[in-house]
CSV table of C-alpha atoms in Angstrom, one decimal:
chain,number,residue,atom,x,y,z
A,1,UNK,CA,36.5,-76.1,2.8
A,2,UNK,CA,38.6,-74.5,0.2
A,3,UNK,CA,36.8,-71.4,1.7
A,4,UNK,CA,38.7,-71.7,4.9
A,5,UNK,CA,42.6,-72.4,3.7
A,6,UNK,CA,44.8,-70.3,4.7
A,7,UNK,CA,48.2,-71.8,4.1
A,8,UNK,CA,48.4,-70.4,0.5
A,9,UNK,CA,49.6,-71.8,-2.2
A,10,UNK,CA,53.2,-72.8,-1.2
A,11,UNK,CA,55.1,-74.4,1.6
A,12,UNK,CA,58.3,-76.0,2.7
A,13,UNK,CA,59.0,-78.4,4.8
A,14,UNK,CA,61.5,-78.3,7.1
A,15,UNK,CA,64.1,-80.8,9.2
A,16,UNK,CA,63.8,-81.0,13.0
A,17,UNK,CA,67.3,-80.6,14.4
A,18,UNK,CA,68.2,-81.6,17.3
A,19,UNK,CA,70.1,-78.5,18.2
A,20,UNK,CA,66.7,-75.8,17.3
A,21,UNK,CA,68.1,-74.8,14.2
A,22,UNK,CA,65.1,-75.6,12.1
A,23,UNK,CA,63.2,-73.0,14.0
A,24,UNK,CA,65.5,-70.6,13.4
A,25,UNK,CA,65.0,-71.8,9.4
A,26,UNK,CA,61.1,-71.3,9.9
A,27,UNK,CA,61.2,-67.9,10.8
A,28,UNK,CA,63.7,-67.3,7.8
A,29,UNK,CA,61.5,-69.1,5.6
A,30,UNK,CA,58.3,-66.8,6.7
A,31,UNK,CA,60.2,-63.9,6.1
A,32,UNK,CA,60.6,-65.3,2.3
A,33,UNK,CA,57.1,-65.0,1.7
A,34,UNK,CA,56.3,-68.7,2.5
A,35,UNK,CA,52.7,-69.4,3.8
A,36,UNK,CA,53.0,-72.8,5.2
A,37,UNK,CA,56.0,-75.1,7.6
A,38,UNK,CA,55.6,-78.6,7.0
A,39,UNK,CA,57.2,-81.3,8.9
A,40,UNK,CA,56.9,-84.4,7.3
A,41,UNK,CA,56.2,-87.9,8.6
A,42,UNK,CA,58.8,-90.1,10.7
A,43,UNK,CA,60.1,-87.0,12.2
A,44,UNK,CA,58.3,-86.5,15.1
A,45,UNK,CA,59.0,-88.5,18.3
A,46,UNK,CA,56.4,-86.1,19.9
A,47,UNK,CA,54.3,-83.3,19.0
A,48,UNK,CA,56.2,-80.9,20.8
A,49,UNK,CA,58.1,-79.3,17.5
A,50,UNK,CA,54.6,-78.4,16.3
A,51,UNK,CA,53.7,-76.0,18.5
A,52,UNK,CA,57.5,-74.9,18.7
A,53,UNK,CA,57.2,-74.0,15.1
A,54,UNK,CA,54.4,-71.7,15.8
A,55,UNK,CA,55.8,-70.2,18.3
A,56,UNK,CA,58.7,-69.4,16.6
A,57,UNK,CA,57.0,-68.1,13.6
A,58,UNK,CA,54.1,-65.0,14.0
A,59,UNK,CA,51.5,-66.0,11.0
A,60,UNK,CA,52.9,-68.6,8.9
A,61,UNK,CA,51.0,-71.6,8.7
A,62,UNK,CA,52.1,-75.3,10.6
A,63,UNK,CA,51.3,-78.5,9.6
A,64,UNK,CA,52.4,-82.0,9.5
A,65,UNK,CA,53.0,-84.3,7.0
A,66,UNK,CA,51.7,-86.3,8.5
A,67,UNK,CA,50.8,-87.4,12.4
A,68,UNK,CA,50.8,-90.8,11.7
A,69,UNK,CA,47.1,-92.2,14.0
A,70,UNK,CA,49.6,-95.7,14.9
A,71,UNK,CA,51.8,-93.7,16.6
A,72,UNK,CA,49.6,-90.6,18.4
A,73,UNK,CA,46.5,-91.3,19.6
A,74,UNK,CA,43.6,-88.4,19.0
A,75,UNK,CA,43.5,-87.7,22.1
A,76,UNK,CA,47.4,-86.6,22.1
A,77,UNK,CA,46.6,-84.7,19.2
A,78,UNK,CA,43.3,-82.8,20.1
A,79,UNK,CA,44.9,-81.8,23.0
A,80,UNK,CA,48.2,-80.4,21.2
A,81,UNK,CA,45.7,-78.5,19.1
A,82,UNK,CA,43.8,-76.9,21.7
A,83,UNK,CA,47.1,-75.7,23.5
A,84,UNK,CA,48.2,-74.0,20.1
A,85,UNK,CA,45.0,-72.8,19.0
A,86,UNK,CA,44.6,-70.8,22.2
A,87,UNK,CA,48.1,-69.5,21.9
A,88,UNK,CA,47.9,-68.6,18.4
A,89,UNK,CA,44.4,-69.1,16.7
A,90,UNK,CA,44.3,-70.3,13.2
A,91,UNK,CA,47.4,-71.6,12.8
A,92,UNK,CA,48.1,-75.0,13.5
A,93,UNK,CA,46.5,-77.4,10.8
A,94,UNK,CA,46.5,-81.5,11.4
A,95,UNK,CA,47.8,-84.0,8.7
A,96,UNK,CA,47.1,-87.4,9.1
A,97,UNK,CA,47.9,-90.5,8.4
A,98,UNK,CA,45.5,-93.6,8.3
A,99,UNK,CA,45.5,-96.4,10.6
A,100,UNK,CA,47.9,-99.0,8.7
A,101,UNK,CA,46.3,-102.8,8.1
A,102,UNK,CA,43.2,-101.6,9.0
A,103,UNK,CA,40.0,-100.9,7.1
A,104,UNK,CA,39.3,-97.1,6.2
A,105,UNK,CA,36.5,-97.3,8.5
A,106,UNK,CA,38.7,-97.5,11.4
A,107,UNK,CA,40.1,-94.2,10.2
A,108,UNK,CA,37.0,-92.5,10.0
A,109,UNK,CA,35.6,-92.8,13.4
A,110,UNK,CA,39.1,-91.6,14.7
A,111,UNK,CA,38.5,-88.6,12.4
A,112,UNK,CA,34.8,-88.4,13.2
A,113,UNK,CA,35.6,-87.9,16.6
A,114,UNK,CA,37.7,-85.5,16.4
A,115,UNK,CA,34.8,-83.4,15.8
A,116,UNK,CA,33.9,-80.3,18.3
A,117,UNK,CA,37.7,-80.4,19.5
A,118,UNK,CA,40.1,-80.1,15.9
A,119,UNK,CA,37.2,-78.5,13.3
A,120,UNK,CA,37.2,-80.6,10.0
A,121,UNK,CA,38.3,-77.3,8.3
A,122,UNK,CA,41.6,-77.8,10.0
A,123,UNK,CA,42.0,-81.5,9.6
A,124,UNK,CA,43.8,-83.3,6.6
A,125,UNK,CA,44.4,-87.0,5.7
A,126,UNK,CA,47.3,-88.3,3.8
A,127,UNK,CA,45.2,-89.7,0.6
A,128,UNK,CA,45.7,-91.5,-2.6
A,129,UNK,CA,43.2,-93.9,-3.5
A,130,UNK,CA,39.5,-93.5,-3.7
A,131,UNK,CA,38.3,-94.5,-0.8
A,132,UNK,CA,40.9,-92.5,1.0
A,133,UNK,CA,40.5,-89.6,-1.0
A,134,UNK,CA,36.2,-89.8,-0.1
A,135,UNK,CA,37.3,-90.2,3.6
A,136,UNK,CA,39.2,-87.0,3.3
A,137,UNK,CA,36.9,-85.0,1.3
A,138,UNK,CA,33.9,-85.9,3.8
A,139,UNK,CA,35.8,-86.2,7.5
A,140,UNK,CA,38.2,-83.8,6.7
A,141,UNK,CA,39.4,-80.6,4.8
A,142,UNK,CA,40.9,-82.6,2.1
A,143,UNK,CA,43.8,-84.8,1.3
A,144,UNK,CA,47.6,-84.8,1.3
A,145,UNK,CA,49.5,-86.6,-2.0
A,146,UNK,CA,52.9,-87.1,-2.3
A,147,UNK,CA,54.8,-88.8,-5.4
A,148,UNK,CA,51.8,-88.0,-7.8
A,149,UNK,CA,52.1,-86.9,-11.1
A,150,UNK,CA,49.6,-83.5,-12.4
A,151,UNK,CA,47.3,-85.9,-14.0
A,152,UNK,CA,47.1,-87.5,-11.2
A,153,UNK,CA,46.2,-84.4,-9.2
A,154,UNK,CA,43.8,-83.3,-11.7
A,155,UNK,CA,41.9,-86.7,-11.4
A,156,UNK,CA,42.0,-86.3,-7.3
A,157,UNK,CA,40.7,-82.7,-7.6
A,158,UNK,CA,37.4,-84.2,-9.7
A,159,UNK,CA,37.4,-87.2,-7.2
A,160,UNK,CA,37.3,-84.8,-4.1
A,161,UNK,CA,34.9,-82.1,-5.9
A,162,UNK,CA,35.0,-78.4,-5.9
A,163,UNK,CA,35.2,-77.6,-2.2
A,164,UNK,CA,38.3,-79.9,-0.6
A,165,UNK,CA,41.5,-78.8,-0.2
A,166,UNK,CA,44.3,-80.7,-2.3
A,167,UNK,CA,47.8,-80.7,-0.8
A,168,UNK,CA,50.8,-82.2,-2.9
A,169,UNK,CA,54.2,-82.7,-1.5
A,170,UNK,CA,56.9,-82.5,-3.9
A,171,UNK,CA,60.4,-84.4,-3.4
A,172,UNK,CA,62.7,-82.0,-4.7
A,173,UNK,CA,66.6,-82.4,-5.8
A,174,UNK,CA,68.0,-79.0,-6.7
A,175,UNK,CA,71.2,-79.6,-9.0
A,176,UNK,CA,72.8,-78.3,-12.2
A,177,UNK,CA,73.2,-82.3,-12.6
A,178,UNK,CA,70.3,-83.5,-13.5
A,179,UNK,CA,71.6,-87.0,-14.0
A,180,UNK,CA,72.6,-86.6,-10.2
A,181,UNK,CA,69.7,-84.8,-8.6
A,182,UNK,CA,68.0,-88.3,-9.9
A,183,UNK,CA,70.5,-90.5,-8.1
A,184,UNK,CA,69.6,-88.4,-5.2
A,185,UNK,CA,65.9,-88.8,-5.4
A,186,UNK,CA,65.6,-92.6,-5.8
A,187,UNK,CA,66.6,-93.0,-2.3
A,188,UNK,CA,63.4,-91.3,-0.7
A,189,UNK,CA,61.8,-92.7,-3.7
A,190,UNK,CA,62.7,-96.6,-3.8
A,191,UNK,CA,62.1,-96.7,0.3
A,192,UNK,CA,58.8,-95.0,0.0
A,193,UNK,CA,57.3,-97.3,-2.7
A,194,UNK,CA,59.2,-100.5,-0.7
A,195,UNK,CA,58.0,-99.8,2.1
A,196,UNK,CA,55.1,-101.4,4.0
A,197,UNK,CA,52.9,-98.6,3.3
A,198,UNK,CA,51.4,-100.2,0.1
A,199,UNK,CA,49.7,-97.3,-0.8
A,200,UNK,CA,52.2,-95.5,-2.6
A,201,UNK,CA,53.3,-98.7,-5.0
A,202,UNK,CA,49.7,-99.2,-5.8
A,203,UNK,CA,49.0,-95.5,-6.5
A,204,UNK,CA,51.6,-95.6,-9.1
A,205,UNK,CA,50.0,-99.0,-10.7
A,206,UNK,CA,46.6,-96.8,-10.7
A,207,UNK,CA,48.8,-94.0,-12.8
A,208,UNK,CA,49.9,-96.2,-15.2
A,209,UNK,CA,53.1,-97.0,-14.3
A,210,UNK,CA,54.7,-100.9,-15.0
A,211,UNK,CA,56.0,-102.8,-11.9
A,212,UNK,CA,59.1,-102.4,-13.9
A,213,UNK,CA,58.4,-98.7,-13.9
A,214,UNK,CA,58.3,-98.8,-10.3
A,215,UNK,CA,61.0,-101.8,-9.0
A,216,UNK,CA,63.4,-100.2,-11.4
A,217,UNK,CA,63.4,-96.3,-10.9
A,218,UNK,CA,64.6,-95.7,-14.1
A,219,UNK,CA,64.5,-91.9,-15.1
A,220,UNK,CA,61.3,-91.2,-16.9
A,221,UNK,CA,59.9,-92.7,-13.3
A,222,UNK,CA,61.1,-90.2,-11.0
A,223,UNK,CA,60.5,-87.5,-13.2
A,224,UNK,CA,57.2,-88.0,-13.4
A,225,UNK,CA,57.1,-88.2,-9.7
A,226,UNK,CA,59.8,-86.1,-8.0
A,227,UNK,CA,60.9,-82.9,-9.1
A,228,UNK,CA,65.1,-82.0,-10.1
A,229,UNK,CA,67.1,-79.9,-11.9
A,230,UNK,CA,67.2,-76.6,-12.3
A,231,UNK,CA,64.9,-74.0,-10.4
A,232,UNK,CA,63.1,-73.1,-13.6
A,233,UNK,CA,62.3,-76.9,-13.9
A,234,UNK,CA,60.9,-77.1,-10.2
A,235,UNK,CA,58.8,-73.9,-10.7
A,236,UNK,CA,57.6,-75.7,-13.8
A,237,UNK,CA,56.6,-78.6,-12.3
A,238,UNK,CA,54.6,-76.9,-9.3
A,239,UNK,CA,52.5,-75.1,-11.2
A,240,UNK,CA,51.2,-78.1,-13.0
A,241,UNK,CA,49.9,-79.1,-10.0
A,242,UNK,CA,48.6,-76.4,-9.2
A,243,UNK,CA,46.8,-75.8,-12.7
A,244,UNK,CA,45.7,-79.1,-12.4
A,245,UNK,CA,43.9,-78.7,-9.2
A,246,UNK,CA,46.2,-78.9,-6.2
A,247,UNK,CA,45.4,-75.9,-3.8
A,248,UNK,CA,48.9,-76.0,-2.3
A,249,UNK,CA,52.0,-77.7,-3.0
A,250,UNK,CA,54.8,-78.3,-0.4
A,251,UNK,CA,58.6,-78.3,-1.6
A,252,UNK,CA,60.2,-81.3,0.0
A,253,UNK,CA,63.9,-81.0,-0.1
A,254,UNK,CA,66.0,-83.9,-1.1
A,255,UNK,CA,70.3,-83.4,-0.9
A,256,UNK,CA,73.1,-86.3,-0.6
A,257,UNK,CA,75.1,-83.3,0.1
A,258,UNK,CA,75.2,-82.0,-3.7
A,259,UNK,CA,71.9,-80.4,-3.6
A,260,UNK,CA,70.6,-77.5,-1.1
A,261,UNK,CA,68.4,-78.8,1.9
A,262,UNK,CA,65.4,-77.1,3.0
A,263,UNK,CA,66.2,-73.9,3.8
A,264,UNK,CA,68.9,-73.4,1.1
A,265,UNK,CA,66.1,-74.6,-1.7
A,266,UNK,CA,63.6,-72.0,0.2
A,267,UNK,CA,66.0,-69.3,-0.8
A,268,UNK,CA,66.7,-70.2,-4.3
A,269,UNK,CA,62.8,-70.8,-5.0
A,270,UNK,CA,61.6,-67.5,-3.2
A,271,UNK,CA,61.9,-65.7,-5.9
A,272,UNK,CA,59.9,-67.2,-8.0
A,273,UNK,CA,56.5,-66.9,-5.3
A,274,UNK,CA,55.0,-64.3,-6.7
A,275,UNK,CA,54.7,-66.5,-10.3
A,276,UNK,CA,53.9,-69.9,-8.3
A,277,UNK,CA,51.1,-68.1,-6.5
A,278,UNK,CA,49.3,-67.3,-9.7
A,279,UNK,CA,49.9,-71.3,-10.6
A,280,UNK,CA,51.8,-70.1,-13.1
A,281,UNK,CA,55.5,-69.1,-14.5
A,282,UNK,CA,55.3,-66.8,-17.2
A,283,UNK,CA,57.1,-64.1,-15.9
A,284,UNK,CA,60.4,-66.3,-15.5
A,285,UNK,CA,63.3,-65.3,-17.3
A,286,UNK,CA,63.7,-67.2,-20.7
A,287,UNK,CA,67.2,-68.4,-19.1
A,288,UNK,CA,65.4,-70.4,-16.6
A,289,UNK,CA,62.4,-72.0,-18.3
A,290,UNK,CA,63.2,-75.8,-20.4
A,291,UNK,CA,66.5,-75.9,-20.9
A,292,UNK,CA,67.3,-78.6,-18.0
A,293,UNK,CA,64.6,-81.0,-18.9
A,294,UNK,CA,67.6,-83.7,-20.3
């Protein structure tokens, strides 16, 4: 259903404020060239900032990342969609997240019957192993990844075949400090692969990576799984991905105060669409390409 994307090839994810702010920030970001608003998972007490977004946007792209099926029933969900697709048609795309301690069957007859009210061209499944990665390619568009590696994404692209849609979200720490930026990430990053969503831990064991690698975040870890440093570095690193396969990639920003948040990295990255686009950078200035990769 590659056929049918129309998020292009980079988004940002944005923070739901309390006070609205973040939709002021999406229509900033649209006007940046972005294709595609994500809001990722844990954020939403209700759908509500979905259809928000789209409203407060006129043709980017919405999507979260991801509506996890524990929390939100389908029926929640379907209905959402139908209330935004007749507002704004084409717009709203549905991430999701499978059924925790549960088989991946269970998952697949939520996503089966979605069918005839969200179309499977709009519907996406947080993915990672095989299994999930099959359920995504055949109930869905395709999969979301998150803290992946390109050779990873190049082995999910041949695992989903020629027609899925590959999403990767990419944790990002913008700093001069690279040293820092790193501190910064191993927060997301040690909670993530703690956490009781096994998935991720296990993902990195299918990549290669020790339990040391993974218990003790040391640096050659999160660099091969996050994405810091300079913004030659992070333009670098998304267009891996996206030679490697990945249709889009989402830039997830990660600050401790040092480093810009989402809107603030939007900016600084902007520039540098026109390249990522292409899935390539080698129009960026000499300046900004390999010289932060200590």
């Amino acid at each position: 259903m590659r056929g049918e994307w129309s998020a292009g090839r980079v988004g940002v994810a944005l923070d739901v404020d309390r006070d609205g702010d973040h939709l002021r920030q999406a229509a900033e970001a649209e006007a940046l060239g972005y294709t595609a608003l994500w809001v990722l998972g844990g954020q939403l007490d209700t759908l509500d900032p979905l259809a928000e977004l789209v409203r407060a946007t006129r043709t980017v792209a919405v999507a979260p990342g991801i509506i996890p099926l524990d929390r939100f029933g389908a029926d929640e969900v379907a209905e959402l969609f139908e209330r935004v697709e007749a507002e704004a048609p084409g717009r709203l795309f549905t991430g999701f997240g499978g059924l925790q301690a549960r088989p991946v069957s269970a998952t697949r007859e939520v996503l089966d019957g979605l069918d005839g009210r969200i179309p499977a061209s709009r519907r996406l499944l947080a993915a990672l192993g095989p299994r999930k990665l099959d359920l995504a390619r055949d109930s869905a568009a395709g999969a979301i990844t998150m803290l992946v590696t390109p050779e990873y994404t190049a082995q999910a692209r041949a695992r989903l075949g020629p027609d899925a849609v590959l999403v990767v979200c990419q944790l990002v720490a913008l700093d001069e400090d690279r040293s820092r930026a790193r501190e910064t990430l191993r927060g997301p990053l040690g909670f993530l692969v703690g956490s009781e969503v096994t998935g991720y831990a296990a993902n990195m064991r299918r990549m290669g990576f020790a339990d040391a690698d993974i218990t003790g975040l040391g640096d050659r870890f999160v660099d091969a799984v996050t994405s810091s440093g300079q913004p030659g570095t992070v333009a670098e690193d998304v267009a891996a991905h996206l030679r490697a396969g990945a249709d889009h990639v989402v830039l997830c920003a990660q600050s401790d105060g040092h480093q810009p948040g989402p809107i603030q990295l939007a900016r600084t990255m902007a520039g540098l669409l026109p390249q990522l686009r292409g899935g390539h950078i080698a129009g960026l200035p000499r300046v900004m390409r390999g010289k932060d990769r200590s």
